[in-house]
XYZ file of C-alpha atoms in Angstrom:
659
model
C 27.586 -8.916 -4.667
C 27.181 -5.148 -4.503
C 29.260 -3.088 -2.103
C 26.733 -0.243 -1.826
C 23.061 0.171 -2.764
C 20.567 3.041 -2.521
C 17.040 2.358 -1.253
C 14.461 4.473 -3.089
C 11.838 4.172 -0.390
C 10.997 4.923 3.233
C 9.442 3.393 6.344
C 9.325 -0.278 7.167
C 10.338 -1.591 3.745
C 13.445 0.609 3.707
C 14.345 -0.694 7.175
C 13.673 -4.256 5.995
C 16.066 -3.927 3.051
C 18.719 -2.305 5.229
C 18.707 -5.255 7.648
C 19.385 -7.801 4.917
C 21.985 -5.596 3.222
C 23.798 -5.223 6.534
C 23.758 -9.013 6.990
C 25.417 -9.381 3.578
C 27.986 -6.655 4.258
C 26.416 -4.257 1.748
C 26.474 -0.556 2.627
C 23.211 1.348 2.263
C 22.151 4.838 1.245
C 18.769 6.154 2.372
C 16.802 8.972 0.782
C 14.406 11.150 2.731
C 11.950 14.014 2.470
C 11.502 16.898 4.888
C 8.948 14.890 6.895
C 11.364 11.940 7.216
C 14.526 13.807 8.225
C 14.659 12.049 11.611
C 13.025 8.777 10.595
C 14.199 5.287 11.510
C 15.335 4.298 8.012
C 17.573 7.387 7.863
C 19.092 6.470 11.211
C 19.698 2.847 10.193
C 21.353 3.514 6.828
C 25.088 4.136 6.437
C 24.396 7.345 4.503
C 21.315 9.467 3.793
C 20.472 12.034 1.117
C 17.716 14.642 1.265
C 15.612 14.584 -1.925
C 12.904 17.195 -1.385
C 9.789 18.420 0.426
C 7.287 16.116 2.129
C 4.749 15.536 -0.695
C 5.650 12.364 -2.615
C 5.495 14.161 -5.947
C 8.327 16.394 -4.799
C 10.491 13.692 -3.202
C 9.946 9.925 -3.395
C 8.494 10.123 -6.918
C 11.387 12.251 -8.205
C 13.377 9.620 -10.063
C 15.912 12.174 -11.270
C 16.824 13.169 -7.709
C 17.036 9.547 -6.600
C 19.353 8.601 -9.461
C 21.491 11.684 -8.778
C 21.752 10.658 -5.103
C 22.899 7.169 -6.103
C 25.572 8.548 -8.427
C 26.774 11.095 -5.884
C 27.203 8.484 -3.145
C 28.790 5.804 -5.319
C 25.907 3.334 -5.041
C 25.975 0.607 -7.675
C 22.296 -0.314 -7.603
C 18.880 0.949 -6.502
C 16.333 -1.102 -4.551
C 12.834 0.349 -5.051
C 10.998 -1.395 -2.200
C 7.278 -1.368 -2.972
C 4.984 1.477 -3.931
C 6.362 4.803 -5.193
C 8.588 4.058 -8.231
C 8.866 0.295 -7.763
C 6.703 -0.541 -10.811
C 7.537 2.477 -12.954
C 9.320 1.322 -16.129
C 10.412 4.852 -17.004
C 12.295 4.992 -13.701
C 13.957 1.672 -14.510
C 15.084 3.156 -17.816
C 16.507 6.169 -15.937
C 18.433 3.892 -13.593
C 19.885 1.780 -16.387
C 20.745 4.824 -18.530
C 22.766 6.186 -15.600
C 24.862 3.011 -15.543
C 23.202 1.679 -12.392
C 21.437 -1.611 -11.701
C 17.742 -1.744 -10.836
C 17.122 -4.402 -8.189
C 14.025 -5.818 -9.808
C 12.649 -6.842 -13.186
C 13.409 -5.187 -16.511
C 11.411 -2.232 -17.780
C 10.077 -4.518 -20.509
C 8.662 -6.973 -17.968
C 7.122 -4.184 -15.907
C 5.473 -2.676 -18.982
C 4.128 -6.070 -19.988
C 2.382 -6.516 -16.639
C 1.932 -2.895 -15.530
C -1.492 -2.378 -17.092
C -4.116 -4.914 -16.070
C -5.876 -4.980 -19.432
C -2.713 -5.600 -21.471
C -1.445 -8.121 -18.917
C -4.640 -10.154 -19.161
C -4.450 -10.243 -22.930
C -0.847 -11.449 -22.629
C -1.815 -14.135 -20.103
C -4.601 -15.389 -22.363
C -2.016 -15.925 -25.093
C 0.237 -17.748 -22.607
C -2.578 -20.119 -21.629
C -3.152 -18.692 -18.143
C -6.876 -18.480 -17.217
C -8.228 -14.915 -16.801
C -11.421 -13.499 -15.271
C -14.248 -12.966 -17.791
C -14.585 -9.261 -18.588
C -13.753 -6.326 -20.829
C -10.047 -5.493 -21.071
C -10.103 -3.324 -24.191
C -8.733 0.139 -24.940
C -12.035 1.940 -25.648
C -13.226 3.866 -22.592
C -16.517 5.522 -23.609
C -19.077 5.252 -20.832
C -21.738 3.892 -23.203
C -19.425 1.083 -24.286
C -18.335 0.239 -20.740
C -21.928 0.180 -19.505
C -22.866 -2.058 -22.428
C -20.019 -4.456 -21.648
C -21.116 -4.549 -18.000
C -24.580 -5.680 -19.097
C -23.038 -8.344 -21.338
C -20.853 -9.629 -18.496
C -23.803 -9.627 -16.077
C -24.158 -7.827 -12.742
C -22.593 -7.616 -10.227
C -19.457 -6.342 -11.964
C -16.192 -4.898 -10.729
C -14.770 -1.683 -12.178
C -10.975 -1.676 -11.772
C -8.302 0.864 -12.572
C -6.055 -0.654 -15.205
C -2.985 0.840 -13.494
C -1.784 0.492 -9.906
C -3.302 -1.613 -7.143
C -4.128 -1.562 -3.438
C -7.873 -1.390 -4.100
C -7.631 2.171 -5.403
C -9.892 2.940 -8.351
C -11.973 -0.168 -7.715
C -15.766 -0.251 -7.340
C -18.273 -3.104 -7.119
C -21.526 -2.315 -8.960
C -24.704 -4.234 -8.224
C -27.163 -2.536 -10.598
C -26.997 -0.752 -13.981
C -28.422 2.443 -12.469
C -25.326 2.737 -10.230
C -22.753 2.184 -12.978
C -22.240 5.801 -14.057
C -21.593 7.162 -10.548
C -19.307 4.237 -9.644
C -17.338 4.708 -12.870
C -16.835 8.427 -12.205
C -15.662 7.761 -8.657
C -13.296 4.973 -9.751
C -11.805 7.176 -12.457
C -11.203 10.110 -10.102
C -9.491 7.888 -7.563
C -7.405 6.130 -10.221
C -6.314 9.454 -11.726
C -5.262 10.763 -8.316
C -3.393 7.594 -7.363
C -1.802 6.519 -10.649
C -2.208 9.407 -13.103
C -4.302 7.096 -15.330
C -8.110 7.032 -15.198
C -8.669 4.178 -17.658
C -10.488 1.125 -16.312
C -11.512 -2.423 -17.109
C -14.760 -4.166 -16.209
C -14.898 -7.733 -14.911
C -17.390 -10.249 -13.640
C -17.649 -10.110 -9.857
C -17.112 -13.584 -8.394
C -19.743 -14.360 -5.736
C -17.477 -15.963 -3.120
C -13.998 -14.854 -4.136
C -10.768 -15.898 -2.488
C -7.658 -13.831 -3.204
C -4.784 -16.296 -3.467
C -1.425 -15.256 -4.870
C 1.754 -17.111 -5.763
C 5.252 -15.821 -5.029
C 7.470 -16.291 -8.061
C 11.146 -15.593 -8.575
C 13.248 -15.532 -11.711
C 16.879 -14.887 -12.581
C 18.787 -13.686 -15.636
C 19.592 -17.248 -16.767
C 16.045 -18.264 -17.697
C 15.239 -19.932 -14.382
C 11.930 -19.340 -12.589
C 10.481 -20.924 -9.454
C 7.528 -20.455 -7.135
C 7.630 -20.223 -3.344
C 4.069 -21.456 -2.876
C 0.987 -19.391 -2.204
C -0.375 -16.778 0.189
C -4.006 -16.134 1.026
C -4.937 -12.443 1.133
C -8.729 -12.808 1.236
C -9.132 -10.897 4.518
C -9.627 -7.482 2.928
C -11.539 -4.282 3.587
C -12.217 -1.862 0.762
C -10.086 -4.144 -1.442
C -7.050 -3.618 0.781
C -5.366 -6.510 2.547
C -5.618 -6.723 6.340
C -4.330 -10.133 7.455
C -2.390 -12.383 5.095
C -1.351 -15.972 5.637
C 0.664 -18.786 4.106
C -0.129 -21.390 3.023
C -3.722 -20.772 1.888
C -6.217 -22.533 4.188
C -8.038 -25.429 2.553
C -5.607 -25.555 -0.362
C -5.854 -28.854 -2.258
C -2.884 -30.537 -3.958
C -4.640 -30.291 -7.339
C -5.311 -26.548 -7.071
C -1.822 -25.819 -5.731
C -0.263 -27.691 -8.643
C -2.433 -25.924 -11.232
C -1.991 -22.490 -9.690
C 1.777 -22.628 -9.139
C 2.345 -24.027 -12.620
C 0.266 -21.196 -14.084
C 2.238 -18.649 -12.037
C 5.615 -19.923 -13.237
C 4.267 -20.033 -16.806
C 3.230 -16.385 -16.456
C 6.688 -15.379 -15.185
C 8.472 -17.221 -17.982
C 6.184 -15.656 -20.584
C 7.825 -12.278 -19.911
C 11.366 -13.550 -19.116
C 10.894 -12.351 -15.560
C 13.843 -11.667 -13.261
C 13.521 -10.869 -9.560
C 10.680 -11.138 -7.049
C 7.128 -11.036 -8.357
C 3.645 -12.075 -7.358
C 0.934 -13.564 -9.552
C -2.463 -12.766 -8.062
C -5.431 -15.029 -8.707
C -9.120 -14.772 -7.902
C -10.585 -18.122 -6.833
C -14.274 -19.035 -6.783
C -14.716 -20.700 -3.382
C -18.500 -21.124 -3.630
C -18.045 -24.884 -4.087
C -14.726 -25.345 -2.309
C -11.307 -24.925 -3.891
C -11.356 -26.553 -7.330
C -8.493 -26.679 -9.810
C -10.627 -25.233 -12.627
C -12.077 -22.286 -10.653
C -9.189 -19.803 -10.500
C -8.299 -16.879 -12.768
C -5.378 -14.507 -13.230
C -6.010 -11.000 -11.871
C -2.685 -9.202 -12.128
C 1.040 -9.436 -11.527
C 2.885 -7.264 -9.050
C 6.377 -6.826 -10.452
C 7.997 -6.122 -7.108
C 8.294 -7.380 -3.565
C 4.898 -7.550 -1.827
C 4.025 -6.008 1.535
C 3.090 -9.509 2.753
C 6.316 -11.229 1.670
C 7.336 -12.070 5.286
C 4.767 -14.876 5.570
C 6.369 -16.589 2.583
C 9.788 -16.132 4.149
C 8.551 -17.696 7.393
C 7.078 -20.837 5.798
C 9.897 -21.417 3.293
C 12.896 -20.368 5.383
C 14.099 -17.875 2.777
C 15.153 -14.228 2.735
C 13.537 -12.804 -0.382
C 15.436 -9.529 -0.152
C 18.688 -11.487 -0.146
C 17.479 -13.330 -3.246
C 16.728 -9.964 -4.873
C 20.239 -8.692 -4.198
C 21.901 -11.900 -5.380
C 19.907 -12.168 -8.612
C 20.359 -8.467 -9.437
C 24.112 -8.766 -8.888
C 24.280 -11.533 -11.512
C 23.932 -14.738 -9.496
C 21.606 -17.634 -10.268
C 18.596 -18.406 -8.056
C 19.814 -19.629 -4.652
C 17.517 -22.705 -4.776
C 15.915 -24.966 -7.332
C 12.190 -25.771 -7.179
C 12.756 -29.137 -5.500
C 14.747 -27.460 -2.720
C 11.897 -25.091 -1.737
C 9.611 -26.683 0.837
C 6.735 -25.573 3.069
C 7.024 -25.638 6.851
C 4.272 -24.622 9.273
C 1.900 -21.677 8.982
C 2.375 -17.906 9.178
C 0.165 -14.826 9.565
C 0.857 -11.145 8.973
C -1.371 -8.438 10.479
C -1.028 -4.875 9.186
C -1.192 -2.401 12.054
C -2.440 0.949 10.787
C -3.200 4.360 12.206
C -6.882 4.323 11.285
C -10.324 4.419 12.858
C -12.041 1.130 12.051
C -15.300 2.270 13.669
C -15.467 5.235 11.290
C -15.081 3.335 8.061
C -11.319 2.863 8.460
C -10.566 6.551 8.139
C -6.799 7.145 8.119
C -5.466 8.787 11.275
C -2.417 10.857 12.102
C -0.657 11.700 15.337
C 2.511 11.233 17.343
C 3.245 7.738 18.641
C 3.881 8.799 22.217
C 3.853 5.173 23.380
C 4.819 2.178 21.230
C 5.431 -1.265 22.667
C 5.373 -4.594 20.853
C 5.203 -7.988 22.606
C 8.357 -9.536 23.984
C 7.246 -13.175 23.858
C 4.762 -15.378 22.020
C 3.406 -18.834 22.952
C 5.854 -21.714 23.114
C 6.540 -23.218 19.711
C 5.789 -19.988 17.854
C 8.059 -17.327 16.377
C 7.389 -13.641 15.793
C 8.926 -10.713 13.954
C 7.937 -7.067 13.841
C 8.465 -5.130 10.618
C 8.274 -1.413 11.333
C 9.731 1.889 10.269
C 8.770 3.910 13.344
C 9.779 4.319 16.978
C 8.077 5.805 20.001
C 7.953 9.553 19.476
C 7.663 9.375 15.679
C 4.705 10.985 13.930
C 2.257 9.413 11.498
C 2.278 11.899 8.647
C -0.644 12.729 6.346
C 1.743 12.532 3.409
C 2.295 8.769 3.423
C 0.606 5.441 4.044
C -0.404 5.257 7.735
C 1.076 1.803 8.369
C 2.741 1.541 11.770
C 3.986 -2.039 11.645
C 3.491 -5.545 10.330
C 3.148 -8.166 13.057
C 4.227 -11.561 11.703
C 3.914 -14.897 13.530
C 4.809 -18.480 12.626
C 3.931 -21.824 14.235
C 3.563 -25.503 13.404
C 0.004 -25.264 12.085
C -2.718 -22.708 11.432
C -4.443 -23.092 14.798
C -1.209 -22.505 16.715
C -0.194 -19.598 14.488
C -3.603 -17.955 14.920
C -3.347 -18.276 18.680
C 0.110 -16.678 18.556
C -1.316 -13.818 16.475
C -4.106 -13.194 18.980
C -1.653 -13.232 21.870
C 0.737 -10.830 20.154
C -2.033 -8.373 19.256
C -3.313 -8.422 22.842
C 0.163 -7.442 24.074
C 0.711 -4.605 21.567
C 0.442 -1.091 23.034
C 0.175 2.055 20.893
C -0.894 5.479 22.169
C -1.011 8.844 20.445
C -3.118 7.905 17.435
C -6.211 5.856 16.767
C -5.084 2.390 15.625
C -6.689 -0.801 14.327
C -5.319 -3.393 16.783
C -8.760 -4.074 18.307
C -10.197 -4.672 14.834
C -7.337 -7.027 13.930
C -7.827 -8.974 17.163
C -11.564 -9.240 16.515
C -10.891 -10.554 13.014
C -8.363 -13.079 14.318
C -11.035 -14.272 16.792
C -13.870 -14.347 14.242
C -15.420 -17.854 14.140
C -15.589 -17.970 10.333
C -11.992 -16.790 9.988
C -10.845 -19.392 12.522
C -12.834 -22.083 10.707
C -11.190 -21.178 7.356
C -14.536 -20.020 5.915
C -12.927 -17.014 4.260
C -13.594 -14.878 1.225
C -12.986 -11.245 0.333
C -16.446 -10.287 1.610
C -15.915 -11.652 5.127
C -14.960 -8.325 6.713
C -17.767 -6.483 4.946
C -20.356 -8.963 6.208
C -19.069 -8.877 9.780
C -17.841 -5.283 9.858
C -20.274 -4.045 12.492
C -19.248 -6.785 14.920
C -15.552 -6.564 14.051
C -15.390 -2.820 14.644
C -17.578 -2.748 17.760
C -15.693 -2.156 20.991
C -17.236 -2.732 24.417
C -17.514 0.451 26.496
C -14.862 0.877 29.202
C -15.600 -0.829 32.490
C -15.491 0.948 35.827
C -12.112 -0.674 36.410
C -10.719 0.850 33.207
C -12.183 4.280 33.948
C -10.806 4.163 37.489
C -7.349 3.333 36.141
C -7.538 6.301 33.780
C -8.643 8.597 36.620
C -5.777 7.461 38.842
C -3.282 7.960 36.029
C -4.666 11.431 35.338
C -4.286 12.306 39.010
C -0.658 11.223 39.005
C -1.316 8.087 41.011
C -1.337 5.510 38.227
C 1.646 3.819 36.611
C 4.127 4.982 39.257
C 6.248 2.610 41.356
C 5.004 2.734 44.974
C 8.355 4.021 46.234
C 8.175 7.013 43.893
C 4.501 7.761 44.407
C 4.149 11.353 45.710
C 0.901 10.411 47.386
C 2.535 7.727 49.543
C 3.450 10.301 52.193
C -0.259 10.991 52.635
C -1.267 7.352 52.945
C -3.231 6.779 56.129
C -3.416 10.473 56.990
C -6.825 11.773 58.019
C -8.008 14.686 60.087
C -11.760 15.101 59.787
C -11.978 13.280 56.428
C -9.712 11.354 54.059
C -7.494 13.040 51.486
C -9.359 13.120 48.152
C -8.890 14.542 44.687
C -11.574 15.241 42.085
C -10.774 14.307 38.495
C -12.614 15.063 35.269
C -12.166 12.954 32.122
C -13.897 12.569 28.792
C -14.309 9.396 26.791
C -15.529 10.320 23.339
C -18.379 12.747 23.960
C -19.000 11.478 27.496
C -17.877 13.519 30.530
C -16.752 11.456 33.530
C -16.332 12.665 37.129
C -14.242 10.701 39.620
C -13.134 11.185 43.222
C -9.866 9.526 44.277
C -8.985 8.948 47.918
C -6.018 7.364 49.661
C -7.085 4.699 52.141
C -5.329 3.914 55.399
C -4.013 0.628 53.970
C -2.239 2.488 51.142
C -4.781 1.489 48.494
C -6.674 3.956 46.363
C -10.416 4.327 46.403
C -12.089 5.618 43.251
C -15.709 6.769 43.275
C -17.358 7.410 39.907
C -20.344 9.742 39.576
C -23.498 8.949 37.601
C -24.177 7.128 35.416
C -21.603 4.718 36.864
C -22.264 5.379 40.584
C -19.582 2.921 41.598
C -16.823 2.841 44.183
C -13.809 0.552 43.960
C -10.408 0.209 45.563
C -7.139 -0.385 43.763
C -3.581 -1.384 44.527
C -1.201 0.774 42.516
C 0.839 -2.326 41.695
C -2.099 -3.921 39.886
C -3.197 -0.944 37.798
C -3.961 -2.064 34.195
C -1.509 -1.340 31.403
C -1.700 2.314 30.457
C 0.163 5.179 28.845
C 0.069 8.883 29.597
C 0.547 11.351 26.757
C -0.173 15.071 26.385
C -3.747 15.694 27.464
C -4.676 12.018 27.325
C -4.562 8.631 29.024
C -4.746 5.347 27.101
C -5.702 2.258 29.086
C -4.985 -1.070 27.371
C -7.368 -3.981 27.767
C -6.203 -6.786 25.494
C -5.850 -5.328 21.999
C -8.158 -2.404 22.784
C -6.742 0.979 23.712
C -9.314 3.131 25.527
C -8.428 6.796 25.004
C -9.468 9.279 27.698
C -8.986 13.008 27.338
C -7.922 14.933 30.434
C -9.439 18.409 30.022
C -7.318 21.409 30.855
C -9.199 23.121 33.690
C -8.036 26.502 32.387
C -9.201 25.887 28.816
C -12.448 27.436 27.541
C -14.822 25.538 25.316
C -15.252 26.808 21.771
C -18.935 27.524 21.478
C -18.387 28.798 17.958
C -17.542 25.274 16.808
C -21.114 24.045 17.312
C -23.067 23.623 14.110
C -19.942 22.800 12.114
C -18.557 19.739 10.384
C -14.813 19.196 10.636
C -12.330 17.240 8.548
C -11.763 13.785 10.087
C -8.236 13.768 8.607
C -5.926 15.966 6.526
C -6.850 15.887 2.851
C -7.883 17.562 -0.389
C -11.469 18.665 -1.039
C -11.954 16.813 -4.307
C -15.608 17.484 -5.087
C -18.305 19.705 -3.533
C -21.898 18.594 -4.087
C -23.829 21.446 -2.390
C -23.586 25.223 -2.163
C -24.067 27.958 0.394
C -27.766 28.365 1.187
C -28.737 24.815 0.184
C -31.065 22.906 2.498
C -29.741 19.407 3.155
C -31.036 16.343 4.954
C -29.259 13.960 7.316
C -27.020 11.534 5.410
C -26.883 13.623 2.224
C -23.379 13.680 0.627
C -21.885 17.158 0.949
C -18.369 16.793 -0.390
C -15.663 14.266 -1.179
C -12.400 14.449 0.735
C -9.363 12.756 -0.770
C -6.868 11.536 1.825
C -3.929 9.196 1.210
C -5.160 8.651 -2.377
C -8.565 7.338 -1.238
C -11.906 9.116 -1.519
C -14.084 9.650 1.573
C -17.625 10.974 1.346
C -18.522 13.566 3.981
C -22.265 13.459 4.664
C -24.604 15.758 6.601
C -24.880 14.652 10.258
C -28.353 16.239 10.506
C -30.852 18.314 8.549
C -29.821 21.923 8.076
C -28.919 24.801 5.785
C -25.381 25.316 4.511
C -23.923 28.587 5.767
C -20.351 27.953 4.551
C -18.591 25.089 2.756
C -14.974 24.499 1.778
C -14.127 25.064 -1.877
C -13.022 22.389 -4.330
C -9.253 22.032 -4.397
C -8.805 23.229 -0.822
C -6.101 21.413 1.172
C -7.395 21.030 4.731
C -5.806 19.916 7.983
C -7.192 17.446 10.503
C -10.045 19.150 12.382
C -10.432 22.014 9.916
C -14.015 23.228 9.455
C -15.410 21.880 6.192
C -19.022 22.927 6.602
C -20.869 25.387 8.808
C -24.625 25.119 9.195
C -26.959 28.065 9.672
C -27.630 28.656 13.370
C -31.360 29.162 12.786
C -32.529 25.634 11.976
C -35.906 27.078 11.017
C -34.092 28.339 7.955
C -34.424 24.773 6.613
C -38.114 25.266 6.181
C -37.706 28.736 4.715
C -35.055 27.609 2.256
C -37.273 24.750 1.169
C -40.179 27.117 0.598
C -42.196 25.817 3.577
């Protein structure tokens, strides 16, 4: 076993690797960028080395600096985590050339599976079924469009490099192919530095089921059963589970045998995942699954496999890389119970899952789950940490395990309802809605489930008078304080000509709320809300709902929903100049501008494309108008920066249009 390893990653996966290394008595070296100088993984590691500025291209993608840090600290091996350089064969070559060990597969194996088109040709030769489509080298648009017609619409355009749904577009009609191809290529180039694509048949009711495989350097390879990752939005996984619901013995046998065959075909060593697309239109049949791709690394969702098999996959990685044989044979690996993983992100589900940033002023995960269930939280942040625009906005992975799927799903719902995060917009309400969705609960799942139900899954009921009253009390200083420390308690019961009262002003979204708070003679608070609520209620400070106060805001928690109220500064002046402008919903790069100054536009018309966190987001006109100013292509903008200003004289629309 190694005595010291370097972890070439950050966030929750770096923390995850550190925990297992510590258990095995292995010392760890962290690397960090400027943005991560005070991060949790730096604090947890035995040593830490600064490797550059915040952008990934200047830090976590600098293989030369990472190798130099390993050599300088005496590390014997490098664990890549996932993402960044984890599937970069050139980095593996760098590591090996420096006399270090890469904790993962060989560069040869990564190259064999790193490009989807080449991997599918290899799998065809190995006898593994692949999705019908075009996986060739030629990339001319005329050829690709022709192949799409041959395959038959709908088709799926996919970047041949990378993963995570980036560079992927579903196309329903030939007229939409050219625009979808251009968009997919831009996104693929930005994310992976490779804009080449493949075109495949789109399966009507697809399930995404993957098999965890593991190999060693002695020719052994095993599977650790399957995971279902069909709950996706924009081709990115949201909730994963193991085992796959509805899995039949025949399909499991065929799929796991194909996965092990795929691993052996490239002499695979280490943790890997074989991803399959399954046609669930007629149930799960053994002849209706096809190879999609192989991820030659540890997966984000690996904890569900660990929970149902009782293994530590990171420990297996360290043991195999240090020269040991696989810890278990196939017959020794068994399934037990059911597990779910929910990915908690800083994102706005109601706004198309736009990534969010912000400081996590309040962060609290559940202490207990229902009897008979187990839970673990995988995170790389603490209260007070910031979600940076430079990296993936994941906050945590909430993982639960129980005896069967129904019990595990109930544990997931309970845990999400007890999670409290304030300081950034998060997706806990969306995750809870998905976990409660009738089709999801009934195992009627496919990759289109979220898209079909998105409006319902992202809808949040408006705050009740009780919730608003709690926010008003907290804003006044009355909420969330123990009665003995409450500064208002000295005034309780006091009255001269009228009761003591305080006026409070809040905003919820664009809505202004007025409240009057009084202290009653019995020590309770009375909150009167102005129109349109026109309600009066009384509250005991000891029964105030869960809430968190953070600079200029109050978040009240109701189940998995966090209602965010702004507390306006009475001395602040409104910015009238901001009217008639369109602001960036997140930090990003202006990738493409579709209109120019002086153009007349209509509501819903695409104005520009903003690239944030390697994904493209179309910014459309919120109303008819004339463009007075627009950000230039290549501009790097901050959250809230003005992207577009409209002409103040809306009559200019008619003039510009020649009316």
